Amino acid sequence: GSVRIRQESTVFEADSAVYNRQGRTVEAFGNVHINDRDSIHTYSDYLHYRTDTRVASLKKGVRLTDGVSDLYTQDLEYDVNARTGIYRNGGRVVNGSTTLTSDRAVYYADPKDVHFAGGVTLRDPQYDLQSDSLLYNTETEITSFLTHTVIRDSAGRTIQTSDGYYDLHSKKAFFGKRPVIRD
């Protein structure tokens, strides 16, 4: 039936669950929902949760949302204490018309930052971006360039940089460390 488990300010819901008091674990199956302090909501088909360390491993159809953006992956580790989510086997973050994909990422709930690594691609109606590492704030929508980054805009211009940022709201950018712009 409808299972509901609470640990401090975190509520877990699922179709079914097994609680192992001695092993300090909860395994939940079907329509899993974690409501963390009413600000972070995580959904999946499967959950393995350690009650002592407060670390959740979620699998299959995982979605984490902070009300501003949605993170999608098939395998996510969410630390309830640190309020961080980590995927290591590919995923994406969707914020309005902007989609960021990568091999790995760490989501930090309190500053709403996502650090993407490995095969990072950002798709926006105005431009496409490729990098190996990128920092993105889901609230301010500021993208910070950390390594070699290639940006192609809708007008056909190409920008290569390894330092700087782009503000999606103001449409203003700063490029450091000798950027190359081809127009």
mmCIF file of C-alpha atoms in Angstrom:
data_model
loop_
_atom_site.group_PDB
_atom_site.id
_atom_site.type_symbol
_atom_site.label_atom_id
_atom_site.label_comp_id
_atom_site.label_asym_id
_atom_site.label_seq_id
_atom_site.Cartn_x
_atom_site.Cartn_y
_atom_site.Cartn_z
ATOM 1 C CA GLY A 1 0.000 0.000 0.000
ATOM 2 C CA SER A 2 0.974 3.622 0.397
ATOM 3 C CA VAL A 3 4.051 3.612 2.628
ATOM 4 C CA ARG A 4 5.137 6.788 4.414
ATOM 5 C CA ILE A 5 8.312 7.038 6.509
ATOM 6 C CA ARG A 6 9.606 10.161 8.256
ATOM 7 C CA GLN A 7 13.111 10.842 9.547
ATOM 8 C CA GLU A 8 13.375 14.331 11.053
ATOM 9 C CA SER A 9 12.232 16.769 8.304
ATOM 10 C CA THR A 10 12.541 14.228 5.463
ATOM 11 C CA VAL A 11 9.526 12.206 4.293
ATOM 12 C CA PHE A 12 9.810 9.048 2.190
ATOM 13 C CA GLU A 13 6.847 7.633 0.268
ATOM 14 C CA ALA A 14 6.574 4.493 -1.880
ATOM 15 C CA ASP A 15 4.228 1.732 -2.990
ATOM 16 C CA SER A 16 6.051 -0.747 -0.736
ATOM 17 C CA ALA A 17 9.056 -0.743 1.571
ATOM 18 C CA VAL A 18 11.165 -3.010 3.749
ATOM 19 C CA TYR A 19 12.667 -1.539 6.921
ATOM 20 C CA ASN A 20 15.618 -3.400 8.410
ATOM 21 C CA ARG A 21 16.092 -1.919 11.884
ATOM 22 C CA GLN A 22 19.213 -3.957 12.661
ATOM 23 C CA GLY A 23 20.827 -3.177 9.286
ATOM 24 C CA ARG A 24 19.650 0.441 9.477
ATOM 25 C CA THR A 25 18.320 0.382 5.932
ATOM 26 C CA VAL A 26 15.103 1.052 4.065
ATOM 27 C CA GLU A 27 14.428 -0.453 0.664
ATOM 28 C CA ALA A 28 11.488 1.074 -1.196
ATOM 29 C CA PHE A 29 9.849 0.039 -4.451
ATOM 30 C CA GLY A 30 7.536 1.802 -6.900
ATOM 31 C CA ASN A 31 6.603 5.493 -7.015
ATOM 32 C CA VAL A 32 9.350 6.472 -4.571
ATOM 33 C CA HIS A 33 9.200 10.103 -3.451
ATOM 34 C CA ILE A 34 11.597 11.861 -1.072
ATOM 35 C CA ASN A 35 10.414 15.227 0.244
ATOM 36 C CA ASP A 36 13.449 16.893 1.821
ATOM 37 C CA ARG A 37 12.408 19.924 3.908
ATOM 38 C CA ASP A 38 9.684 20.815 1.366
ATOM 39 C CA SER A 39 12.349 22.265 -0.954
ATOM 40 C CA ILE A 40 13.904 19.265 -2.722
ATOM 41 C CA HIS A 41 11.721 16.509 -4.197
ATOM 42 C CA THR A 42 13.261 13.324 -5.573
ATOM 43 C CA TYR A 43 11.389 10.592 -7.460
ATOM 44 C CA SER A 44 12.425 7.117 -8.643
ATOM 45 C CA ASP A 45 11.305 3.507 -9.004
ATOM 46 C CA TYR A 46 13.726 2.134 -6.387
ATOM 47 C CA LEU A 47 15.370 3.422 -3.192
ATOM 48 C CA HIS A 48 18.018 2.018 -0.862
ATOM 49 C CA TYR A 49 18.420 4.306 2.158
ATOM 50 C CA ARG A 50 20.829 4.106 5.097
ATOM 51 C CA THR A 51 19.136 5.606 8.147
ATOM 52 C CA ASP A 52 22.425 6.096 10.036
ATOM 53 C CA THR A 53 24.344 7.974 7.316
ATOM 54 C CA ARG A 54 21.172 9.412 5.696
ATOM 55 C CA VAL A 55 22.385 8.561 2.192
ATOM 56 C CA ALA A 56 19.872 7.425 -0.426
ATOM 57 C CA SER A 57 20.689 5.447 -3.561
ATOM 58 C CA LEU A 58 17.953 5.889 -6.146
ATOM 59 C CA LYS A 59 17.604 3.907 -9.368
ATOM 60 C CA LYS A 60 15.462 3.857 -12.507
ATOM 61 C CA GLY A 61 13.632 6.931 -13.716
ATOM 62 C CA VAL A 62 15.225 9.290 -11.190
ATOM 63 C CA ARG A 63 14.122 12.924 -11.130
ATOM 64 C CA LEU A 64 15.301 15.517 -8.607
ATOM 65 C CA THR A 65 13.605 18.913 -8.624
ATOM 66 C CA ASP A 66 14.202 22.082 -6.621
ATOM 67 C CA GLY A 67 11.229 23.959 -8.062
ATOM 68 C CA VAL A 68 13.439 25.757 -10.580
ATOM 69 C CA SER A 69 15.041 22.938 -12.549
ATOM 70 C CA ASP A 70 14.785 19.161 -12.955
ATOM 71 C CA LEU A 71 17.674 16.700 -12.848
ATOM 72 C CA TYR A 72 17.137 13.368 -14.679
ATOM 73 C CA THR A 73 19.271 10.230 -14.452
ATOM 74 C CA GLN A 74 18.973 6.469 -13.952
ATOM 75 C CA ASP A 75 21.230 6.295 -10.882
ATOM 76 C CA LEU A 76 21.535 8.995 -8.198
ATOM 77 C CA GLU A 77 23.114 9.141 -4.762
ATOM 78 C CA TYR A 78 21.422 11.749 -2.558
ATOM 79 C CA ASP A 79 22.954 12.756 0.782
ATOM 80 C CA VAL A 80 20.126 14.116 2.942
ATOM 81 C CA ASN A 81 22.527 15.697 5.471
ATOM 82 C CA ALA A 82 24.718 17.496 2.925
ATOM 83 C CA ARG A 83 21.758 18.039 0.538
ATOM 84 C CA THR A 84 23.819 16.913 -2.441
ATOM 85 C CA GLY A 85 22.924 14.660 -5.338
ATOM 86 C CA ILE A 86 25.546 12.846 -7.414
ATOM 87 C CA TYR A 87 25.209 10.987 -10.682
ATOM 88 C CA ARG A 88 28.114 9.111 -12.234
ATOM 89 C CA ASN A 89 26.532 7.346 -15.231
ATOM 90 C CA GLY A 90 25.089 10.171 -17.315
ATOM 91 C CA GLY A 91 22.225 12.546 -16.768
ATOM 92 C CA ARG A 92 20.760 15.911 -17.609
ATOM 93 C CA VAL A 93 19.415 19.062 -15.995
ATOM 94 C CA VAL A 94 16.529 20.908 -17.639
ATOM 95 C CA ASN A 95 15.833 24.526 -16.734
ATOM 96 C CA GLY A 96 13.207 26.079 -19.000
ATOM 97 C CA SER A 97 14.536 25.894 -22.552
ATOM 98 C CA THR A 98 18.098 25.114 -21.419
ATOM 99 C CA THR A 99 19.310 21.498 -21.183
ATOM 100 C CA LEU A 100 22.685 20.464 -19.767
ATOM 101 C CA THR A 101 23.917 16.884 -20.162
ATOM 102 C CA SER A 102 27.072 15.257 -18.827
ATOM 103 C CA ASP A 103 28.681 11.988 -17.796
ATOM 104 C CA ARG A 104 28.881 13.034 -14.126
ATOM 105 C CA ALA A 105 27.491 15.805 -11.953
ATOM 106 C CA VAL A 106 27.160 16.960 -8.367
ATOM 107 C CA TYR A 107 24.072 18.967 -7.388
ATOM 108 C CA TYR A 108 24.381 21.223 -4.300
ATOM 109 C CA ALA A 109 20.895 22.084 -3.015
ATOM 110 C CA ASP A 110 21.646 25.095 -0.834
ATOM 111 C CA PRO A 111 23.463 27.285 -3.383
ATOM 112 C CA LYS A 112 21.540 25.538 -6.248
ATOM 113 C CA ASP A 113 24.829 24.837 -8.048
ATOM 114 C CA VAL A 114 25.475 21.897 -10.352
ATOM 115 C CA HIS A 115 29.055 20.966 -11.200
ATOM 116 C CA PHE A 116 29.066 19.007 -14.472
ATOM 117 C CA ALA A 117 32.037 16.912 -15.612
ATOM 118 C CA GLY A 118 32.820 14.711 -18.587
ATOM 119 C CA GLY A 119 31.251 15.298 -21.983
ATOM 120 C CA VAL A 120 29.313 18.397 -20.926
ATOM 121 C CA THR A 121 26.844 19.768 -23.471
ATOM 122 C CA LEU A 122 24.588 22.770 -22.935
ATOM 123 C CA ARG A 123 21.758 23.312 -25.426
ATOM 124 C CA ASP A 124 19.878 26.597 -25.467
ATOM 125 C CA PRO A 125 17.820 28.138 -28.298
ATOM 126 C CA GLN A 126 20.509 30.826 -28.669
ATOM 127 C CA TYR A 127 23.664 28.667 -28.530
ATOM 128 C CA ASP A 128 25.278 25.262 -27.988
ATOM 129 C CA LEU A 129 28.191 24.744 -25.635
ATOM 130 C CA GLN A 130 30.646 21.866 -25.204
ATOM 131 C CA SER A 131 33.114 21.446 -22.374
ATOM 132 C CA ASP A 132 34.664 18.900 -20.051
ATOM 133 C CA SER A 133 33.719 20.758 -16.853
ATOM 134 C CA LEU A 134 31.157 23.427 -16.120
ATOM 135 C CA LEU A 135 29.455 25.047 -13.125
ATOM 136 C CA TYR A 136 25.808 26.080 -13.468
ATOM 137 C CA ASN A 137 23.565 27.820 -10.941
ATOM 138 C CA THR A 138 19.938 26.789 -11.503
ATOM 139 C CA GLU A 139 18.548 29.846 -9.700
ATOM 140 C CA THR A 140 20.675 32.643 -11.207
ATOM 141 C CA GLU A 141 21.190 30.746 -14.494
ATOM 142 C CA ILE A 142 24.859 31.734 -14.578
ATOM 143 C CA THR A 143 27.155 29.291 -16.375
ATOM 144 C CA SER A 144 30.812 29.385 -15.275
ATOM 145 C CA PHE A 145 33.486 28.021 -17.620
ATOM 146 C CA LEU A 146 36.145 25.990 -15.793
ATOM 147 C CA THR A 147 38.064 24.257 -18.614
ATOM 148 C CA HIS A 148 38.390 24.511 -22.381
ATOM 149 C CA THR A 149 34.903 25.386 -23.660
ATOM 150 C CA VAL A 150 33.539 25.810 -27.184
ATOM 151 C CA ILE A 151 30.396 27.900 -27.732
ATOM 152 C CA ARG A 152 28.503 28.109 -31.022
ATOM 153 C CA ASP A 153 25.726 30.687 -31.216
ATOM 154 C CA SER A 154 22.683 30.821 -33.500
ATOM 155 C CA ALA A 155 24.438 33.357 -35.778
ATOM 156 C CA GLY A 156 27.269 30.904 -36.508
ATOM 157 C CA ARG A 157 29.930 32.508 -34.319
ATOM 158 C CA THR A 158 32.326 30.260 -32.390
ATOM 159 C CA ILE A 159 33.931 31.184 -29.083
ATOM 160 C CA GLN A 160 36.700 29.191 -27.429
ATOM 161 C CA THR A 161 37.555 29.990 -23.830
ATOM 162 C CA SER A 162 38.725 28.269 -20.661
ATOM 163 C CA ASP A 163 37.616 30.861 -18.139
ATOM 164 C CA GLY A 164 34.623 33.121 -17.655
ATOM 165 C CA TYR A 165 30.862 33.031 -17.328
ATOM 166 C CA TYR A 166 27.618 33.579 -19.192
ATOM 167 C CA ASP A 167 24.461 35.030 -17.595
ATOM 168 C CA LEU A 168 21.398 33.599 -19.351
ATOM 169 C CA HIS A 169 19.134 36.355 -17.918
ATOM 170 C CA SER A 170 21.126 39.419 -18.950
ATOM 171 C CA LYS A 171 22.662 37.663 -22.011
ATOM 172 C CA LYS A 172 26.049 39.062 -20.966
ATOM 173 C CA ALA A 173 29.281 37.106 -20.892
ATOM 174 C CA PHE A 174 32.843 37.484 -19.689
ATOM 175 C CA PHE A 175 35.647 35.445 -21.260
ATOM 176 C CA GLY A 176 39.105 35.220 -19.666
ATOM 177 C CA LYS A 177 42.416 33.495 -20.397
ATOM 178 C CA ARG A 178 42.795 34.570 -24.036
ATOM 179 C CA PRO A 179 39.482 33.637 -25.648
ATOM 180 C CA VAL A 180 39.261 33.129 -29.398
ATOM 181 C CA ILE A 181 36.156 34.408 -31.218
ATOM 182 C CA ARG A 182 35.490 33.452 -34.839
ATOM 183 C CA ASP A 183 32.819 35.534 -36.546
#
